[in-house]
mmCIF file of C-alpha atoms in Angstrom:
data_model
loop_
_atom_site.group_PDB
_atom_site.id
_atom_site.type_symbol
_atom_site.label_atom_id
_atom_site.label_comp_id
_atom_site.label_asym_id
_atom_site.label_seq_id
_atom_site.Cartn_x
_atom_site.Cartn_y
_atom_site.Cartn_z
ATOM 1 C CA MET A 1 20.385 -15.792 9.463
ATOM 2 C CA MET A 2 23.974 -13.857 9.991
ATOM 3 C CA VAL A 3 26.904 -14.851 7.255
ATOM 4 C CA ASN A 4 30.695 -12.921 7.240
ATOM 5 C CA LYS A 5 28.892 -10.912 9.155
ATOM 6 C CA LYS A 6 26.880 -9.762 6.243
ATOM 7 C CA GLN A 7 22.402 -10.794 6.396
ATOM 8 C CA LEU A 8 21.386 -13.517 4.153
ATOM 9 C CA THR A 9 17.855 -12.964 3.374
ATOM 10 C CA ILE A 10 15.688 -15.809 2.083
ATOM 11 C CA ARG A 11 11.817 -15.181 0.892
ATOM 12 C CA PHE A 12 10.016 -17.705 0.220
ATOM 13 C CA HIS A 13 6.516 -18.525 -1.029
ATOM 14 C CA VAL A 14 5.393 -22.509 -1.593
ATOM 15 C CA ASP A 15 8.611 -23.230 -3.897
ATOM 16 C CA ASP A 16 9.458 -19.887 -4.768
ATOM 17 C CA VAL A 17 12.423 -18.882 -3.249
ATOM 18 C CA LEU A 18 14.131 -15.226 -3.705
ATOM 19 C CA ALA A 19 17.283 -15.285 -1.829
ATOM 20 C CA SER A 20 19.585 -12.017 -1.474
ATOM 21 C CA HIS A 21 23.620 -11.755 -0.070
ATOM 22 C CA MET A 22 26.190 -9.109 -0.146
ATOM 23 C CA GLU A 23 28.573 -12.145 -1.526
ATOM 24 C CA GLN A 24 28.613 -14.541 -4.265
ATOM 25 C CA ARG A 25 29.658 -17.337 -2.847
ATOM 26 C CA VAL A 26 26.698 -17.367 0.298
ATOM 27 C CA LEU A 27 24.274 -17.667 -2.405
ATOM 28 C CA GLU A 28 26.030 -19.964 -4.307
ATOM 29 C CA ASP A 29 26.553 -21.995 -1.091
ATOM 30 C CA PHE A 30 22.890 -21.709 -0.326
ATOM 31 C CA PHE A 31 21.927 -22.725 -4.093
ATOM 32 C CA SER A 32 23.950 -26.047 -3.518
ATOM 33 C CA TRP A 33 22.706 -27.171 -0.279
ATOM 34 C CA ILE A 34 18.712 -26.225 -1.570
ATOM 35 C CA ASN A 35 19.761 -28.768 -4.802
ATOM 36 C CA GLU A 36 20.916 -31.452 -2.764
ATOM 37 C CA ARG A 37 17.747 -31.230 -0.348
ATOM 38 C CA TYR A 38 14.949 -31.399 -2.306
ATOM 39 C CA GLY A 39 16.472 -31.664 -5.799
ATOM 40 C CA GLY A 40 15.848 -35.638 -5.813
ATOM 41 C CA LEU A 41 11.808 -33.962 -6.195
ATOM 42 C CA LYS A 42 12.465 -31.671 -8.505
ATOM 43 C CA GLU A 43 15.711 -30.142 -10.238
ATOM 44 C CA VAL A 44 15.624 -26.850 -8.507
ATOM 45 C CA THR A 45 16.805 -23.894 -10.866
ATOM 46 C CA CYS A 46 17.952 -20.670 -10.253
ATOM 47 C CA THR A 47 18.640 -16.952 -11.880
ATOM 48 C CA ARG A 48 21.614 -14.511 -10.723
ATOM 49 C CA GLY A 49 22.017 -10.750 -11.372
ATOM 50 C CA ARG A 50 20.263 -7.336 -10.462
ATOM 51 C CA VAL A 51 16.352 -8.437 -12.148
ATOM 52 C CA HIS A 52 14.281 -10.737 -11.153
ATOM 53 C CA THR A 53 10.113 -12.062 -11.809
ATOM 54 C CA TYR A 54 9.106 -13.196 -8.363
ATOM 55 C CA LEU A 55 5.329 -13.789 -7.942
ATOM 56 C CA GLY A 56 4.501 -12.044 -11.518
ATOM 57 C CA MET A 57 6.644 -8.715 -10.387
ATOM 58 C CA THR A 58 9.801 -7.907 -11.338
ATOM 59 C CA LEU A 59 12.125 -6.450 -9.223
ATOM 60 C CA ASP A 60 15.249 -4.464 -10.598
ATOM 61 C CA TYR A 61 17.802 -4.114 -8.846
ATOM 62 C CA SER A 62 20.377 -2.339 -11.350
ATOM 63 C CA LYS A 63 20.140 1.177 -10.327
ATOM 64 C CA LYS A 64 22.068 1.734 -7.427
ATOM 65 C CA GLY A 65 19.921 2.692 -4.094
ATOM 66 C CA LYS A 66 16.980 1.707 -5.953
ATOM 67 C CA LEU A 67 14.431 -0.901 -6.184
ATOM 68 C CA LYS A 68 11.804 -0.872 -8.896
ATOM 69 C CA ILE A 69 8.925 -3.331 -9.400
ATOM 70 C CA ARG A 70 7.515 -3.582 -12.592
ATOM 71 C CA MET A 71 4.009 -5.828 -13.668
ATOM 72 C CA ASP A 72 4.199 -4.542 -16.804
ATOM 73 C CA ASP A 73 2.650 -8.216 -17.810
ATOM 74 C CA TYR A 74 0.099 -9.001 -15.337
ATOM 75 C CA VAL A 75 -0.871 -5.611 -16.221
ATOM 76 C CA GLN A 76 -1.264 -6.626 -19.842
ATOM 77 C CA ARG A 77 -2.808 -9.776 -19.257
ATOM 78 C CA MET A 78 -5.201 -7.986 -17.242
ATOM 79 C CA LEU A 79 -6.530 -5.589 -20.278
ATOM 80 C CA ASP A 80 -5.911 -8.639 -22.461
ATOM 81 C CA GLU A 81 -8.912 -10.624 -20.540
ATOM 82 C CA PHE A 82 -11.708 -8.156 -19.188
ATOM 83 C CA SER A 83 -14.284 -8.069 -21.937
ATOM 84 C CA VAL A 84 -14.485 -5.051 -22.470
ATOM 85 C CA LYS A 85 -11.680 -4.225 -24.915
ATOM 86 C CA LEU A 86 -10.310 -0.713 -24.658
ATOM 87 C CA LYS A 87 -8.639 1.135 -27.316
ATOM 88 C CA GLU A 88 -5.767 3.176 -27.747
ATOM 89 C CA ASP A 89 -7.593 6.496 -27.107
ATOM 90 C CA ASP A 90 -9.313 5.312 -23.909
ATOM 91 C CA LYS A 91 -8.202 7.149 -21.754
ATOM 92 C CA GLN A 92 -8.503 8.554 -17.969
ATOM 93 C CA GLU A 93 -6.421 10.790 -15.723
ATOM 94 C CA THR A 94 -7.609 9.331 -12.336
ATOM 95 C CA PRO A 95 -8.206 5.875 -11.425
ATOM 96 C CA ALA A 96 -11.810 7.388 -9.688
ATOM 97 C CA GLY A 97 -14.272 10.344 -9.951
ATOM 98 C CA ASN A 98 -15.561 11.955 -7.361
ATOM 99 C CA ASN A 99 -18.518 9.583 -6.704
ATOM 100 C CA LEU A 100 -16.360 6.755 -5.881
ATOM 101 C CA LEU A 101 -18.053 6.762 -2.621
ATOM 102 C CA GLU A 102 -21.226 6.634 -3.799
ATOM 103 C CA VAL A 103 -23.126 3.235 -3.876
ATOM 104 C CA GLY A 104 -25.718 3.876 -6.356
ATOM 105 C CA LYS A 105 -28.913 3.336 -7.609
ATOM 106 C CA GLU A 106 -28.734 1.375 -10.589
ATOM 107 C CA LYS A 107 -29.961 -2.711 -10.767
ATOM 108 C CA LEU A 108 -27.141 -5.022 -10.231
ATOM 109 C CA LEU A 109 -25.131 -6.168 -12.492
ATOM 110 C CA ASP A 110 -26.169 -10.051 -14.543
ATOM 111 C CA LYS A 111 -24.277 -13.327 -12.653
ATOM 112 C CA ASP A 112 -21.501 -13.353 -15.317
ATOM 113 C CA GLN A 113 -20.993 -9.562 -15.066
ATOM 114 C CA GLN A 114 -20.770 -9.928 -11.152
ATOM 115 C CA THR A 115 -18.373 -12.889 -11.664
ATOM 116 C CA GLU A 116 -16.325 -10.741 -13.689
ATOM 117 C CA PHE A 117 -16.583 -8.015 -11.634
ATOM 118 C CA HIS A 118 -15.463 -9.601 -8.659
ATOM 119 C CA ARG A 119 -12.654 -11.555 -10.513
ATOM 120 C CA PHE A 120 -10.891 -8.228 -11.938
ATOM 121 C CA VAL A 121 -11.291 -6.164 -8.668
ATOM 122 C CA ALA A 122 -9.398 -9.532 -7.843
ATOM 123 C CA LYS A 123 -7.036 -8.800 -9.540
ATOM 124 C CA HIS A 124 -6.356 -5.377 -8.803
ATOM 125 C CA LEU A 125 -5.865 -6.378 -5.423
ATOM 126 C CA PHE A 126 -2.916 -8.435 -5.823
ATOM 127 C CA LEU A 127 -1.169 -5.667 -8.273
ATOM 128 C CA THR A 128 -1.723 -2.642 -6.090
ATOM 129 C CA LYS A 129 -0.711 -4.560 -2.460
ATOM 130 C CA ARG A 130 2.531 -4.241 -4.342
ATOM 131 C CA ALA A 131 3.399 -2.286 -7.439
ATOM 132 C CA ARG A 132 0.144 -0.128 -8.213
ATOM 133 C CA LEU A 133 -0.682 2.168 -5.226
ATOM 134 C CA ASP A 134 -1.862 4.670 -7.073
ATOM 135 C CA MET A 135 -4.989 2.840 -7.788
ATOM 136 C CA HIS A 136 -5.352 1.203 -3.928
ATOM 137 C CA PRO A 137 -7.664 3.844 -2.487
ATOM 138 C CA THR A 138 -10.271 3.159 -5.843
ATOM 139 C CA VAL A 139 -9.124 -0.731 -5.197
ATOM 140 C CA ALA A 140 -10.286 -0.703 -1.693
ATOM 141 C CA ILE A 141 -13.452 0.994 -2.491
ATOM 142 C CA LEU A 142 -14.776 -1.744 -4.883
ATOM 143 C CA ALA A 143 -13.749 -4.340 -2.751
ATOM 144 C CA SER A 144 -15.926 -3.921 -0.369
ATOM 145 C CA ARG A 145 -18.810 -3.961 -3.523
ATOM 146 C CA VAL A 146 -17.955 -7.692 -4.492
ATOM 147 C CA GLN A 147 -21.098 -9.000 -2.823
ATOM 148 C CA ASN A 148 -23.916 -7.233 -4.813
ATOM 149 C CA PRO A 149 -22.256 -4.934 -7.631
ATOM 150 C CA ASN A 150 -24.527 -2.851 -9.262
ATOM 151 C CA GLN A 151 -24.173 -0.771 -12.721
ATOM 152 C CA SER A 152 -22.941 2.077 -10.756
ATOM 153 C CA ASP A 153 -19.804 -0.262 -9.399
ATOM 154 C CA TRP A 154 -19.251 -1.793 -12.820
ATOM 155 C CA HIS A 155 -19.230 1.535 -14.645
ATOM 156 C CA LYS A 156 -16.169 2.467 -11.492
ATOM 157 C CA LEU A 157 -14.376 -0.310 -12.479
ATOM 158 C CA LEU A 158 -14.252 0.615 -16.161
ATOM 159 C CA ARG A 159 -12.671 3.466 -15.080
ATOM 160 C CA LEU A 160 -9.663 1.954 -12.945
ATOM 161 C CA MET A 161 -9.065 -0.669 -16.326
ATOM 162 C CA ARG A 162 -8.800 2.903 -18.273
ATOM 163 C CA TYR A 163 -7.108 4.609 -16.151
ATOM 164 C CA MET A 164 -4.681 1.404 -16.146
ATOM 165 C CA HIS A 165 -4.468 1.187 -19.430
ATOM 166 C CA SER A 166 -3.629 4.872 -19.775
ATOM 167 C CA THR A 167 -0.685 4.115 -17.083
ATOM 168 C CA LYS A 168 0.081 0.866 -17.858
ATOM 169 C CA LYS A 169 3.843 1.250 -17.518
ATOM 170 C CA TRP A 170 3.630 3.009 -14.640
ATOM 171 C CA HIS A 171 5.331 1.247 -11.864
ATOM 172 C CA LEU A 172 6.788 1.763 -7.662
ATOM 173 C CA THR A 173 10.422 2.707 -7.076
ATOM 174 C CA LEU A 174 11.865 2.433 -3.916
ATOM 175 C CA ARG A 175 14.816 4.680 -1.954
ATOM 176 C CA ALA A 176 15.711 4.497 1.354
ATOM 177 C CA ASP A 177 17.511 7.267 2.406
ATOM 178 C CA ASN A 178 18.167 6.010 6.186
ATOM 179 C CA LEU A 179 17.146 3.141 6.970
ATOM 180 C CA ARG A 180 16.933 4.023 11.061
ATOM 181 C CA VAL A 181 14.252 6.047 9.780
ATOM 182 C CA MET A 182 10.510 5.426 9.130
ATOM 183 C CA LYS A 183 7.746 7.806 7.844
ATOM 184 C CA TRP A 184 4.540 7.741 8.677
ATOM 185 C CA PHE A 185 1.587 9.841 6.680
ATOM 186 C CA VAL A 186 -1.695 9.186 8.287
ATOM 187 C CA ASP A 187 -4.894 11.106 7.853
ATOM 188 C CA ALA A 188 -8.412 10.932 8.020
ATOM 189 C CA SER A 189 -11.645 11.906 6.000
ATOM 190 C CA PHE A 190 -14.705 12.795 8.213
ATOM 191 C CA ALA A 191 -17.878 11.389 7.215
ATOM 192 C CA VAL A 192 -17.135 10.769 3.651
ATOM 193 C CA HIS A 193 -19.304 7.781 3.328
ATOM 194 C CA PRO A 194 -22.722 7.471 3.188
ATOM 195 C CA ASP A 195 -23.944 6.292 6.149
ATOM 196 C CA PHE A 196 -21.350 8.724 7.751
ATOM 197 C CA LYS A 197 -18.233 6.728 8.399
ATOM 198 C CA SER A 198 -14.622 8.699 7.853
ATOM 199 C CA HIS A 199 -11.878 6.799 5.571
ATOM 200 C CA THR A 200 -8.274 6.303 7.363
ATOM 201 C CA GLY A 201 -5.364 6.676 4.753
ATOM 202 C CA GLY A 202 -1.736 5.738 5.586
ATOM 203 C CA VAL A 203 1.160 5.729 3.227
ATOM 204 C CA MET A 204 4.999 4.658 4.716
ATOM 205 C CA THR A 205 7.961 5.698 3.139
ATOM 206 C CA MET A 206 11.784 5.616 4.331
ATOM 207 C CA GLY A 207 12.727 7.810 1.549
ATOM 208 C CA GLY A 208 11.307 7.584 -2.207
ATOM 209 C CA GLY A 209 8.326 5.272 -2.957
ATOM 210 C CA ALA A 210 6.063 4.150 -0.606
ATOM 211 C CA MET A 211 6.578 0.891 0.933
ATOM 212 C CA GLN A 212 3.351 0.225 2.470
ATOM 213 C CA ALA A 213 -0.056 1.793 2.639
ATOM 214 C CA MET A 214 -3.508 1.433 3.824
ATOM 215 C CA SER A 215 -7.202 2.810 2.280
ATOM 216 C CA LYS A 216 -10.040 1.729 4.870
ATOM 217 C CA LYS A 217 -13.061 3.213 5.796
ATOM 218 C CA GLN A 218 -13.599 3.385 9.657
ATOM 219 C CA LYS A 219 -15.393 0.443 11.653
ATOM 220 C CA LEU A 220 -17.480 3.351 13.967
ATOM 221 C CA ASN A 221 -19.390 7.128 13.510
ATOM 222 C CA SER A 222 -16.727 9.894 14.876
ATOM 223 C CA ARG A 223 -18.145 12.801 16.264
ATOM 224 C CA SER A 224 -15.438 15.348 14.655
ATOM 225 C CA SER A 225 -12.875 14.981 12.415
ATOM 226 C CA THR A 226 -10.225 15.577 15.443
ATOM 227 C CA HIS A 227 -11.822 11.575 16.285
ATOM 228 C CA ALA A 228 -11.853 10.419 13.007
ATOM 229 C CA GLU A 229 -7.973 11.452 12.726
ATOM 230 C CA LEU A 230 -7.708 9.668 16.499
ATOM 231 C CA ILE A 231 -9.009 6.288 14.831
ATOM 232 C CA GLY A 232 -7.116 6.973 11.853
ATOM 233 C CA VAL A 233 -4.372 6.793 14.322
ATOM 234 C CA ASP A 234 -5.465 3.456 16.087
ATOM 235 C CA ASP A 235 -6.549 1.601 12.456
ATOM 236 C CA ALA A 236 -1.953 2.066 11.575
ATOM 237 C CA ILE A 237 -0.606 1.536 14.777
ATOM 238 C CA THR A 238 -0.584 -2.164 14.421
ATOM 239 C CA ARG A 239 0.956 -1.604 10.992
ATOM 240 C CA VAL A 240 3.762 1.133 12.389
ATOM 241 C CA LEU A 241 4.896 -0.674 15.336
ATOM 242 C CA TRP A 242 5.216 -4.083 14.055
ATOM 243 C CA THR A 243 7.151 -2.618 10.549
ATOM 244 C CA ARG A 244 9.259 -1.468 13.482
ATOM 245 C CA MET A 245 10.534 -4.168 15.024
ATOM 246 C CA PHE A 246 10.275 -6.369 11.244
ATOM 247 C CA MET A 247 13.139 -3.850 10.336
ATOM 248 C CA GLU A 248 14.994 -4.278 13.661
ATOM 249 C CA GLU A 249 14.948 -7.800 13.338
ATOM 250 C CA GLN A 250 16.994 -7.139 9.956
ATOM 251 C CA GLY A 251 19.769 -5.702 11.769
ATOM 252 C CA TYR A 252 18.452 -1.662 11.890
ATOM 253 C CA PRO A 253 18.284 -0.166 14.908
ATOM 254 C CA ILE A 254 14.992 1.862 14.130
ATOM 255 C CA GLU A 255 16.120 5.515 15.574
ATOM 256 C CA LYS A 256 13.318 7.703 14.461
ATOM 257 C CA ASN A 257 9.856 6.087 13.780
ATOM 258 C CA ILE A 258 7.895 9.637 13.077
ATOM 259 C CA LEU A 259 3.953 9.604 12.702
ATOM 260 C CA TYR A 260 2.707 13.020 10.458
ATOM 261 C CA GLN A 261 -0.739 14.170 10.742
ATOM 262 C CA ASP A 262 -2.115 17.341 9.884
ATOM 263 C CA ASN A 263 -4.935 17.856 12.636
ATOM 264 C CA MET A 264 -3.313 19.238 15.896
ATOM 265 C CA SER A 265 -6.077 18.706 18.110
ATOM 266 C CA SER A 266 -5.584 14.971 17.513
ATOM 267 C CA ILE A 267 -1.663 15.036 17.493
ATOM 268 C CA LEU A 268 -2.421 16.988 21.152
ATOM 269 C CA LEU A 269 -4.605 13.968 22.288
ATOM 270 C CA GLU A 270 -2.098 11.752 20.648
ATOM 271 C CA LYS A 271 0.449 13.024 23.047
ATOM 272 C CA ASN A 272 -1.169 13.895 26.605
ATOM 273 C CA GLY A 273 -3.982 11.231 26.731
ATOM 274 C CA ARG A 274 -6.706 11.736 28.761
ATOM 275 C CA SER A 275 -5.145 15.409 30.087
ATOM 276 C CA SER A 276 -5.621 16.706 26.559
ATOM 277 C CA ALA A 277 -9.354 15.611 26.507
ATOM 278 C CA GLY A 278 -11.709 18.048 26.344
ATOM 279 C CA LYS A 279 -16.253 17.769 26.991
ATOM 280 C CA ARG A 280 -16.430 16.339 23.556
ATOM 281 C CA SER A 281 -13.670 14.320 24.169
ATOM 282 C CA ARG A 282 -14.705 12.781 27.152
ATOM 283 C CA LEU A 283 -16.459 9.261 25.718
ATOM 284 C CA LEU A 284 -13.732 8.501 23.670
ATOM 285 C CA ASN A 285 -12.314 4.864 24.585
ATOM 286 C CA ILE A 286 -9.690 4.179 26.512
ATOM 287 C CA ARG A 287 -7.967 2.084 23.094
ATOM 288 C CA TYR A 288 -7.687 5.652 21.226
ATOM 289 C CA PHE A 289 -4.841 6.222 24.165
ATOM 290 C CA PHE A 290 -3.024 3.025 23.146
ATOM 291 C CA VAL A 291 -0.248 5.484 21.015
ATOM 292 C CA THR A 292 0.055 8.087 23.890
ATOM 293 C CA ASP A 293 1.570 4.879 25.921
ATOM 294 C CA GLN A 294 3.391 4.597 22.902
ATOM 295 C CA VAL A 295 4.795 8.343 22.631
ATOM 296 C CA GLU A 296 5.561 7.576 26.701
ATOM 297 C CA LYS A 297 7.616 4.555 25.682
ATOM 298 C CA GLY A 298 9.668 5.897 22.836
ATOM 299 C CA ASN A 299 8.729 3.476 20.538
ATOM 300 C CA LEU A 300 6.887 6.268 17.531
ATOM 301 C CA THR A 301 7.326 10.071 17.804
ATOM 302 C CA ILE A 302 3.759 12.369 16.304
ATOM 303 C CA GLU A 303 4.779 15.336 14.297
ATOM 304 C CA HIS A 304 2.843 17.773 12.368
ATOM 305 C CA MET A 305 2.325 17.660 8.592
ATOM 306 C CA PRO A 306 0.842 20.115 5.963
ATOM 307 C CA THR A 307 -2.280 18.949 4.579
ATOM 308 C CA ASP A 308 -0.614 20.107 1.183
ATOM 309 C CA ASP A 309 2.435 17.913 2.273
ATOM 310 C CA MET A 310 0.358 15.019 3.991
ATOM 311 C CA TRP A 311 0.686 11.733 1.289
ATOM 312 C CA GLY A 312 -1.752 10.212 3.649
ATOM 313 C CA ASP A 313 -4.115 12.483 2.060
ATOM 314 C CA TYR A 314 -4.192 10.562 -1.709
ATOM 315 C CA MET A 315 -5.695 7.187 0.058
ATOM 316 C CA THR A 316 -8.554 8.862 2.029
ATOM 317 C CA LYS A 317 -10.743 9.987 -0.934
ATOM 318 C CA PRO A 318 -10.435 9.899 -4.658
ATOM 319 C CA LEU A 319 -8.397 13.202 -5.475
ATOM 320 C CA GLN A 320 -8.410 14.612 -8.868
ATOM 321 C CA GLY A 321 -5.670 17.567 -10.789
ATOM 322 C CA GLU A 322 -2.308 18.585 -9.764
ATOM 323 C CA LYS A 323 -3.655 17.171 -6.246
ATOM 324 C CA PHE A 324 -2.974 13.903 -7.268
ATOM 325 C CA ARG A 325 -1.063 13.877 -9.926
ATOM 326 C CA LYS A 326 1.761 15.568 -7.094
ATOM 327 C CA PHE A 327 0.885 12.698 -4.618
ATOM 328 C CA ARG A 328 0.778 9.948 -6.957
ATOM 329 C CA ALA A 329 4.403 10.831 -8.073
ATOM 330 C CA LEU A 330 5.504 10.785 -4.155
ATOM 331 C CA ILE A 331 4.059 6.715 -3.630
ATOM 332 C CA GLN A 332 5.067 5.794 -7.057
ATOM 333 C CA GLY A 333 8.427 7.427 -7.189
ATOM 334 C CA ASP A 334 11.060 7.468 -9.235
ATOM 335 C CA GLN A 335 9.097 6.968 -13.522
ATOM 336 C CA GLU A 336 12.524 6.479 -15.385
ATOM 337 C CA ASP A 337 13.649 3.118 -16.709
#
């Protein structure tokens, strides 16, 4: 709600509340109200300042124009609870090897290991959705294996734990250059799964660091990389439009909602619909041209982005070396304390 022409924002999860406003007095009035309303059940306490702990995250607003989201304590508890005790020299440069998408033919884990595998994948999901988006593609694949994990899956989890151990101080730093400009990087890797389905990756930013990320296996087989890219945009489009509406409800009318892709053929299909469909694209389901309607309505624009600068590529497959480090730095943002 607007108070004194400034927005009062209240975020809540069960009985944990985080409130913000430009004026301290407004927050004090809110604190008094909530204590009067609910203090009879239990005293309401609050912390003030630019650093807060909320739902396992440390939210640090101390640097002007930046938000640092840290989960150092959560990461350390995961390492302490894991059955394999990692030593100081247990290092791993990347969270996954090139075999991440392979199912493997090793024997299934025993019941205790299956339980631990499922538990730690769930913990990683909580972590990667909040502060460690650099591990998101690996966790997305491991999450698809929790029903029948085998020894190969366990080794992949172990590698992920070693990577987390090597980078346990890494955090997410967000910066907005312009609150009225959203940038989405959406990509797809063609036929990379054992059943030849493709994989969608997407990243959203407003300047520095990734505010959202997605990494998911596509639900149907595609006939070409162009079709895979088109399906990838369809996978992301509801989130693209929802985020625009969310920002506008916060009082920031979006002037530019840009969706970047690195495939010119798919861009033509998305902009022009059926009129750009050749013989191989005539049978595409009409729902994949929903994005064309959104472009015509002005809800988003589609622009080309070279593959070497495509953030979404990070979310489609296990990158290695310099390319991994480049995109990780962009997605996680500034690492200065």
